[in-house]
């Protein structure tokens, strides 16, 4: 089974769902209003497509590794505990090398998987992601500030490409200060491999061309999933 992931950042607008000829495993997104150094803890569920940045000209590409963590928080999670959890996850970037961007928040509409929060991180290399998982500080954050408040979590990592420029790589600038983060995970049936998959991705690309002003940046790639309980 082929697994694909799509993420994009877009200005705030009403959420919507779209169907495509694949088996979908999960699709979530979250609002990112406010300063680019801190993401607003709110999220939504919707579909998204692979696009190029709407603000940067096509230039040389650079590989990056996208990390998505989906959380299922306990119903008794208080505002204080939620803030503590998100703050520790967000500030992890200052304790470890290799993280170039972080965005996180709370899912704001229903999803069948019952995920409540999500974290998006961008790394420079696959080696940086491996070191991230093995870092004692991150393990301590999970043990003391995340898992006490969550039933389980799912990690998804995939390699993609972005424009080889400081602003799009580090997700800096006014366009990244607010809007919605979309994460769309696909699980393609074996019978869909080949032409059906290419057709599905082409349809998503067509969707992007129809709404070029709505999406700031998007990436996609085959992903590895890690589940923790």
PDB file of C-alpha atoms in Angstrom:
ATOM      1  CA  UNK A   1       0.000   0.000   0.000  1.00  0.00           C
ATOM      2  CA  UNK A   2       1.412   3.390  -1.010  1.00  0.00           C
ATOM      3  CA  UNK A   3       1.192   6.119   1.621  1.00  0.00           C
ATOM      4  CA  UNK A   4       1.308   9.784   0.611  1.00  0.00           C
ATOM      5  CA  UNK A   5       1.163  12.986   2.648  1.00  0.00           C
ATOM      6  CA  UNK A   6       0.280  16.521   1.633  1.00  0.00           C
ATOM      7  CA  UNK A   7       0.636  19.646   3.751  1.00  0.00           C
ATOM      8  CA  UNK A   8      -0.019  23.261   2.910  1.00  0.00           C
ATOM      9  CA  UNK A   9      -0.371  26.650   4.524  1.00  0.00           C
ATOM     10  CA  UNK A  10      -3.256  28.851   3.431  1.00  0.00           C
ATOM     11  CA  UNK A  11      -4.994  32.041   4.595  1.00  0.00           C
ATOM     12  CA  UNK A  12      -8.080  31.521   6.742  1.00  0.00           C
ATOM     13  CA  UNK A  13     -11.228  30.573   4.842  1.00  0.00           C
ATOM     14  CA  UNK A  14     -14.233  28.255   5.425  1.00  0.00           C
ATOM     15  CA  UNK A  15     -13.201  24.619   5.640  1.00  0.00           C
ATOM     16  CA  UNK A  16     -14.395  22.147   3.034  1.00  0.00           C
ATOM     17  CA  UNK A  17     -14.140  18.459   2.178  1.00  0.00           C
ATOM     18  CA  UNK A  18     -13.294  17.008  -1.213  1.00  0.00           C
ATOM     19  CA  UNK A  19     -13.269  13.403  -2.349  1.00  0.00           C
ATOM     20  CA  UNK A  20     -10.716  11.846  -4.698  1.00  0.00           C
ATOM     21  CA  UNK A  21     -10.324   8.307  -6.120  1.00  0.00           C
ATOM     22  CA  UNK A  22      -8.217   6.933  -3.251  1.00  0.00           C
ATOM     23  CA  UNK A  23      -8.612   5.416   0.174  1.00  0.00           C
ATOM     24  CA  UNK A  24      -8.079   8.215   2.688  1.00  0.00           C
ATOM     25  CA  UNK A  25      -6.634   7.391   6.097  1.00  0.00           C
ATOM     26  CA  UNK A  26      -6.645  10.845   7.666  1.00  0.00           C
ATOM     27  CA  UNK A  27      -6.817  14.535   6.810  1.00  0.00           C
ATOM     28  CA  UNK A  28      -6.496  17.368   9.319  1.00  0.00           C
ATOM     29  CA  UNK A  29      -5.573  21.047   9.405  1.00  0.00           C
ATOM     30  CA  UNK A  30      -5.193  23.863  11.903  1.00  0.00           C
ATOM     31  CA  UNK A  31      -5.454  27.657  12.059  1.00  0.00           C
ATOM     32  CA  UNK A  32      -2.234  29.623  12.533  1.00  0.00           C
ATOM     33  CA  UNK A  33      -3.129  33.158  13.508  1.00  0.00           C
ATOM     34  CA  UNK A  34      -0.757  35.581  15.188  1.00  0.00           C
ATOM     35  CA  UNK A  35       3.020  35.945  15.292  1.00  0.00           C
ATOM     36  CA  UNK A  36       5.178  33.647  13.212  1.00  0.00           C
ATOM     37  CA  UNK A  37       7.081  32.700  16.380  1.00  0.00           C
ATOM     38  CA  UNK A  38       3.981  31.151  17.944  1.00  0.00           C
ATOM     39  CA  UNK A  39       1.059  29.369  16.349  1.00  0.00           C
ATOM     40  CA  UNK A  40      -2.512  29.779  17.545  1.00  0.00           C
ATOM     41  CA  UNK A  41      -3.764  26.481  19.063  1.00  0.00           C
ATOM     42  CA  UNK A  42      -6.727  25.772  16.768  1.00  0.00           C
ATOM     43  CA  UNK A  43      -7.258  23.165  14.043  1.00  0.00           C
ATOM     44  CA  UNK A  44      -9.732  22.038  11.350  1.00  0.00           C
ATOM     45  CA  UNK A  45     -10.245  19.002   9.143  1.00  0.00           C
ATOM     46  CA  UNK A  46     -10.237  19.363   5.350  1.00  0.00           C
ATOM     47  CA  UNK A  47      -8.489  18.322   2.142  1.00  0.00           C
ATOM     48  CA  UNK A  48      -5.568  20.021   0.459  1.00  0.00           C
ATOM     49  CA  UNK A  49      -3.399  19.771  -2.644  1.00  0.00           C
ATOM     50  CA  UNK A  50       0.234  19.951  -3.638  1.00  0.00           C
ATOM     51  CA  UNK A  51       1.134  23.461  -4.805  1.00  0.00           C
ATOM     52  CA  UNK A  52       4.052  25.733  -5.338  1.00  0.00           C
ATOM     53  CA  UNK A  53       4.316  28.850  -3.211  1.00  0.00           C
ATOM     54  CA  UNK A  54       2.013  31.582  -4.460  1.00  0.00           C
ATOM     55  CA  UNK A  55       4.507  34.304  -3.494  1.00  0.00           C
ATOM     56  CA  UNK A  56       7.918  32.997  -4.499  1.00  0.00           C
ATOM     57  CA  UNK A  57       9.094  32.542  -8.095  1.00  0.00           C
ATOM     58  CA  UNK A  58      10.072  29.055  -9.259  1.00  0.00           C
ATOM     59  CA  UNK A  59      13.731  28.570  -8.392  1.00  0.00           C
ATOM     60  CA  UNK A  60      16.151  25.888  -7.319  1.00  0.00           C
ATOM     61  CA  UNK A  61      14.605  23.359  -4.931  1.00  0.00           C
ATOM     62  CA  UNK A  62      15.951  22.092  -1.614  1.00  0.00           C
ATOM     63  CA  UNK A  63      14.985  18.859   0.109  1.00  0.00           C
ATOM     64  CA  UNK A  64      13.389  19.046   3.545  1.00  0.00           C
ATOM     65  CA  UNK A  65      11.768  16.479   5.834  1.00  0.00           C
ATOM     66  CA  UNK A  66       8.289  17.215   7.179  1.00  0.00           C
ATOM     67  CA  UNK A  67       7.240  15.758  10.548  1.00  0.00           C
ATOM     68  CA  UNK A  68       3.575  15.605  11.574  1.00  0.00           C
ATOM     69  CA  UNK A  69       2.457  14.435  15.012  1.00  0.00           C
ATOM     70  CA  UNK A  70      -1.265  13.790  15.612  1.00  0.00           C
ATOM     71  CA  UNK A  71      -2.439  13.605  19.239  1.00  0.00           C
ATOM     72  CA  UNK A  72      -5.552  12.299  20.979  1.00  0.00           C
ATOM     73  CA  UNK A  73      -5.935  14.281  24.195  1.00  0.00           C
ATOM     74  CA  UNK A  74      -7.950  13.089  27.174  1.00  0.00           C
ATOM     75  CA  UNK A  75     -11.351  14.702  27.738  1.00  0.00           C
ATOM     76  CA  UNK A  76     -10.246  15.996  31.143  1.00  0.00           C
ATOM     77  CA  UNK A  77      -7.440  18.096  29.637  1.00  0.00           C
ATOM     78  CA  UNK A  78      -7.554  21.542  31.274  1.00  0.00           C
ATOM     79  CA  UNK A  79      -6.616  24.799  29.558  1.00  0.00           C
ATOM     80  CA  UNK A  80      -3.522  25.039  31.760  1.00  0.00           C
ATOM     81  CA  UNK A  81      -2.364  21.497  30.933  1.00  0.00           C
ATOM     82  CA  UNK A  82      -3.054  22.063  27.237  1.00  0.00           C
ATOM     83  CA  UNK A  83      -0.979  25.248  27.234  1.00  0.00           C
ATOM     84  CA  UNK A  84       1.814  23.468  29.098  1.00  0.00           C
ATOM     85  CA  UNK A  85       1.802  20.597  26.587  1.00  0.00           C
ATOM     86  CA  UNK A  86       1.832  22.845  23.516  1.00  0.00           C
ATOM     87  CA  UNK A  87       4.451  25.191  24.969  1.00  0.00           C
ATOM     88  CA  UNK A  88       6.864  22.336  25.654  1.00  0.00           C
ATOM     89  CA  UNK A  89       6.327  20.889  22.186  1.00  0.00           C
ATOM     90  CA  UNK A  90       6.826  24.274  20.555  1.00  0.00           C
ATOM     91  CA  UNK A  91       9.974  25.218  22.486  1.00  0.00           C
ATOM     92  CA  UNK A  92      11.592  21.867  21.677  1.00  0.00           C
ATOM     93  CA  UNK A  93      13.011  23.591  18.602  1.00  0.00           C
ATOM     94  CA  UNK A  94      15.280  25.673  20.833  1.00  0.00           C
ATOM     95  CA  UNK A  95      16.730  22.613  22.548  1.00  0.00           C
ATOM     96  CA  UNK A  96      17.582  20.521  19.468  1.00  0.00           C
ATOM     97  CA  UNK A  97      19.432  21.115  16.229  1.00  0.00           C
ATOM     98  CA  UNK A  98      17.915  20.585  12.794  1.00  0.00           C
ATOM     99  CA  UNK A  99      14.382  21.936  13.347  1.00  0.00           C
ATOM    100  CA  UNK A 100      13.793  24.843  10.968  1.00  0.00           C
ATOM    101  CA  UNK A 101      10.071  25.512  11.571  1.00  0.00           C
ATOM    102  CA  UNK A 102       7.301  24.545  14.000  1.00  0.00           C
ATOM    103  CA  UNK A 103       3.531  24.994  13.876  1.00  0.00           C
ATOM    104  CA  UNK A 104       1.002  23.414  16.236  1.00  0.00           C
ATOM    105  CA  UNK A 105      -2.574  23.703  17.422  1.00  0.00           C
ATOM    106  CA  UNK A 106      -5.907  22.196  18.376  1.00  0.00           C
ATOM    107  CA  UNK A 107      -8.216  20.531  15.853  1.00  0.00           C
ATOM    108  CA  UNK A 108     -11.371  22.631  15.693  1.00  0.00           C
ATOM    109  CA  UNK A 109     -13.809  20.347  13.869  1.00  0.00           C
ATOM    110  CA  UNK A 110     -14.737  16.674  14.079  1.00  0.00           C
ATOM    111  CA  UNK A 111     -12.701  13.886  12.492  1.00  0.00           C
ATOM    112  CA  UNK A 112     -13.430  10.156  12.525  1.00  0.00           C
ATOM    113  CA  UNK A 113     -10.023   9.359  14.029  1.00  0.00           C
ATOM    114  CA  UNK A 114     -10.789  11.629  17.045  1.00  0.00           C
ATOM    115  CA  UNK A 115      -7.465  13.460  16.896  1.00  0.00           C
ATOM    116  CA  UNK A 116      -7.526  16.611  19.013  1.00  0.00           C
ATOM    117  CA  UNK A 117      -4.148  18.305  18.423  1.00  0.00           C
ATOM    118  CA  UNK A 118      -1.372  18.293  15.831  1.00  0.00           C
ATOM    119  CA  UNK A 119       2.230  19.404  15.562  1.00  0.00           C
ATOM    120  CA  UNK A 120       4.050  20.202  12.309  1.00  0.00           C
ATOM    121  CA  UNK A 121       7.853  20.409  12.253  1.00  0.00           C
ATOM    122  CA  UNK A 122      10.273  20.839   9.385  1.00  0.00           C
ATOM    123  CA  UNK A 123      13.772  19.353   9.474  1.00  0.00           C
ATOM    124  CA  UNK A 124      16.740  19.835   7.184  1.00  0.00           C
ATOM    125  CA  UNK A 125      17.613  16.140   6.765  1.00  0.00           C
ATOM    126  CA  UNK A 126      16.437  12.606   7.586  1.00  0.00           C
ATOM    127  CA  UNK A 127      19.371  12.316   9.959  1.00  0.00           C
ATOM    128  CA  UNK A 128      18.022  15.291  11.921  1.00  0.00           C
ATOM    129  CA  UNK A 129      14.675  13.517  12.299  1.00  0.00           C
ATOM    130  CA  UNK A 130      16.390  10.365  13.592  1.00  0.00           C
ATOM    131  CA  UNK A 131      18.329  12.411  16.151  1.00  0.00           C
ATOM    132  CA  UNK A 132      15.086  14.177  17.099  1.00  0.00           C
ATOM    133  CA  UNK A 133      13.378  10.892  18.018  1.00  0.00           C
ATOM    134  CA  UNK A 134      16.428   9.772  19.994  1.00  0.00           C
ATOM    135  CA  UNK A 135      16.982  13.066  21.812  1.00  0.00           C
ATOM    136  CA  UNK A 136      16.607  12.661  25.614  1.00  0.00           C
ATOM    137  CA  UNK A 137      15.024  16.108  25.929  1.00  0.00           C
ATOM    138  CA  UNK A 138      12.257  15.243  23.462  1.00  0.00           C
ATOM    139  CA  UNK A 139      11.664  11.891  25.166  1.00  0.00           C
ATOM    140  CA  UNK A 140      11.299  13.726  28.481  1.00  0.00           C
ATOM    141  CA  UNK A 141       8.835  16.203  26.943  1.00  0.00           C
ATOM    142  CA  UNK A 142       6.690  13.327  25.699  1.00  0.00           C
ATOM    143  CA  UNK A 143       6.869  11.434  28.986  1.00  0.00           C
ATOM    144  CA  UNK A 144       6.209  14.365  31.330  1.00  0.00           C
ATOM    145  CA  UNK A 145       4.218  16.902  29.306  1.00  0.00           C
ATOM    146  CA  UNK A 146       2.417  15.058  26.480  1.00  0.00           C
ATOM    147  CA  UNK A 147       1.518  11.441  27.230  1.00  0.00           C
ATOM    148  CA  UNK A 148       0.021  12.213  30.685  1.00  0.00           C
ATOM    149  CA  UNK A 149      -2.628  14.208  28.795  1.00  0.00           C
ATOM    150  CA  UNK A 150      -3.031  12.024  25.676  1.00  0.00           C
ATOM    151  CA  UNK A 151      -4.321   8.530  24.909  1.00  0.00           C
ATOM    152  CA  UNK A 152      -1.942   7.998  21.991  1.00  0.00           C
ATOM    153  CA  UNK A 153      -0.136   9.740  19.158  1.00  0.00           C
ATOM    154  CA  UNK A 154       0.824   9.090  15.546  1.00  0.00           C
ATOM    155  CA  UNK A 155       3.993  10.407  13.891  1.00  0.00           C
ATOM    156  CA  UNK A 156       4.310  10.825  10.123  1.00  0.00           C
ATOM    157  CA  UNK A 157       7.575  11.779   8.392  1.00  0.00           C
ATOM    158  CA  UNK A 158       8.149  12.388   4.679  1.00  0.00           C
ATOM    159  CA  UNK A 159      10.779  13.969   2.457  1.00  0.00           C
ATOM    160  CA  UNK A 160       9.747  16.742   0.104  1.00  0.00           C
ATOM    161  CA  UNK A 161      11.089  19.847  -1.637  1.00  0.00           C
ATOM    162  CA  UNK A 162      10.635  23.602  -1.195  1.00  0.00           C
ATOM    163  CA  UNK A 163      12.069  26.667  -2.895  1.00  0.00           C
ATOM    164  CA  UNK A 164      15.754  27.111  -2.053  1.00  0.00           C
ATOM    165  CA  UNK A 165      15.255  30.451  -0.343  1.00  0.00           C
ATOM    166  CA  UNK A 166      15.392  31.467   3.328  1.00  0.00           C
ATOM    167  CA  UNK A 167      11.758  32.585   3.641  1.00  0.00           C
ATOM    168  CA  UNK A 168      10.044  29.487   2.196  1.00  0.00           C
ATOM    169  CA  UNK A 169      12.520  27.086   3.841  1.00  0.00           C
ATOM    170  CA  UNK A 170      12.112  28.554   7.322  1.00  0.00           C
ATOM    171  CA  UNK A 171       8.452  29.519   6.740  1.00  0.00           C
ATOM    172  CA  UNK A 172       9.103  33.131   7.624  1.00  0.00           C
ATOM    173  CA  UNK A 173       7.354  36.283   6.461  1.00  0.00           C
ATOM    174  CA  UNK A 174       3.930  37.850   6.758  1.00  0.00           C
ATOM    175  CA  UNK A 175       2.149  35.137   4.777  1.00  0.00           C
ATOM    176  CA  UNK A 176       3.167  32.499   7.336  1.00  0.00           C
ATOM    177  CA  UNK A 177       1.958  34.534  10.335  1.00  0.00           C
ATOM    178  CA  UNK A 178      -1.669  33.446  10.057  1.00  0.00           C
ATOM    179  CA  UNK A 179      -3.980  31.134   8.143  1.00  0.00           C
ATOM    180  CA  UNK A 180      -4.600  27.375   8.174  1.00  0.00           C
ATOM    181  CA  UNK A 181      -2.223  24.407   8.146  1.00  0.00           C
ATOM    182  CA  UNK A 182      -3.607  21.477   6.136  1.00  0.00           C
ATOM    183  CA  UNK A 183      -2.362  17.912   6.568  1.00  0.00           C
ATOM    184  CA  UNK A 184      -3.859  15.322   4.230  1.00  0.00           C
ATOM    185  CA  UNK A 185      -2.741  11.699   4.575  1.00  0.00           C
ATOM    186  CA  UNK A 186      -3.588   9.220   1.820  1.00  0.00           C
ATOM    187  CA  UNK A 187      -3.482   5.419   1.918  1.00  0.00           C
ATOM    188  CA  UNK A 188      -3.680   4.154  -1.656  1.00  0.00           C
ATOM    189  CA  UNK A 189      -5.008   0.647  -2.278  1.00  0.00           C
ATOM    190  CA  UNK A 190      -2.655  -1.640  -4.172  1.00  0.00           C
ATOM    191  CA  UNK A 191      -5.193  -1.723  -6.995  1.00  0.00           C
ATOM    192  CA  UNK A 192      -4.874   2.058  -7.334  1.00  0.00           C
ATOM    193  CA  UNK A 193      -1.111   2.081  -7.893  1.00  0.00           C
ATOM    194  CA  UNK A 194       0.055   3.490 -11.179  1.00  0.00           C
ATOM    195  CA  UNK A 195      -2.332   5.491 -13.350  1.00  0.00           C
ATOM    196  CA  UNK A 196      -5.096   5.957 -10.694  1.00  0.00           C
ATOM    197  CA  UNK A 197      -2.601   7.434  -8.230  1.00  0.00           C
ATOM    198  CA  UNK A 198      -1.134   9.736 -10.860  1.00  0.00           C
ATOM    199  CA  UNK A 199      -4.654  10.796 -11.826  1.00  0.00           C
ATOM    200  CA  UNK A 200      -5.530  11.570  -8.209  1.00  0.00           C
ATOM    201  CA  UNK A 201      -2.418  13.701  -7.742  1.00  0.00           C
ATOM    202  CA  UNK A 202      -3.027  15.437 -11.065  1.00  0.00           C
ATOM    203  CA  UNK A 203      -6.563  16.263  -9.903  1.00  0.00           C
ATOM    204  CA  UNK A 204      -5.180  17.828  -6.730  1.00  0.00           C
ATOM    205  CA  UNK A 205      -2.709  19.843  -8.789  1.00  0.00           C
ATOM    206  CA  UNK A 206      -5.604  21.047 -10.941  1.00  0.00           C
ATOM    207  CA  UNK A 207      -7.424  22.092  -7.782  1.00  0.00           C
ATOM    208  CA  UNK A 208      -4.394  24.145  -6.756  1.00  0.00           C
ATOM    209  CA  UNK A 209      -4.377  25.955 -10.090  1.00  0.00           C
ATOM    210  CA  UNK A 210      -8.022  26.884  -9.582  1.00  0.00           C
ATOM    211  CA  UNK A 211      -7.233  28.562  -6.240  1.00  0.00           C
ATOM    212  CA  UNK A 212      -3.668  29.925  -6.552  1.00  0.00           C
ATOM    213  CA  UNK A 213      -4.215  32.793  -4.104  1.00  0.00           C
ATOM    214  CA  UNK A 214      -5.423  30.589  -1.255  1.00  0.00           C
ATOM    215  CA  UNK A 215      -2.326  28.455  -0.665  1.00  0.00           C
ATOM    216  CA  UNK A 216       0.983  29.907   0.501  1.00  0.00           C
ATOM    217  CA  UNK A 217       3.099  26.746   0.363  1.00  0.00           C
ATOM    218  CA  UNK A 218       2.545  23.007   0.070  1.00  0.00           C
ATOM    219  CA  UNK A 219       4.642  19.843   0.147  1.00  0.00           C
ATOM    220  CA  UNK A 220       4.008  16.150  -0.483  1.00  0.00           C
ATOM    221  CA  UNK A 221       5.804  12.840  -0.228  1.00  0.00           C
ATOM    222  CA  UNK A 222       5.568   9.149   0.641  1.00  0.00           C
ATOM    223  CA  UNK A 223       5.563   8.844   4.412  1.00  0.00           C
ATOM    224  CA  UNK A 224       6.580   6.554   7.245  1.00  0.00           C
ATOM    225  CA  UNK A 225       4.125   6.241  10.142  1.00  0.00           C
ATOM    226  CA  UNK A 226       5.065   5.619  13.785  1.00  0.00           C
ATOM    227  CA  UNK A 227       2.348   4.958  16.375  1.00  0.00           C
ATOM    228  CA  UNK A 228       2.796   5.400  20.112  1.00  0.00           C
ATOM    229  CA  UNK A 229       0.360   4.582  22.924  1.00  0.00           C
TER     230      UNK A 229
END
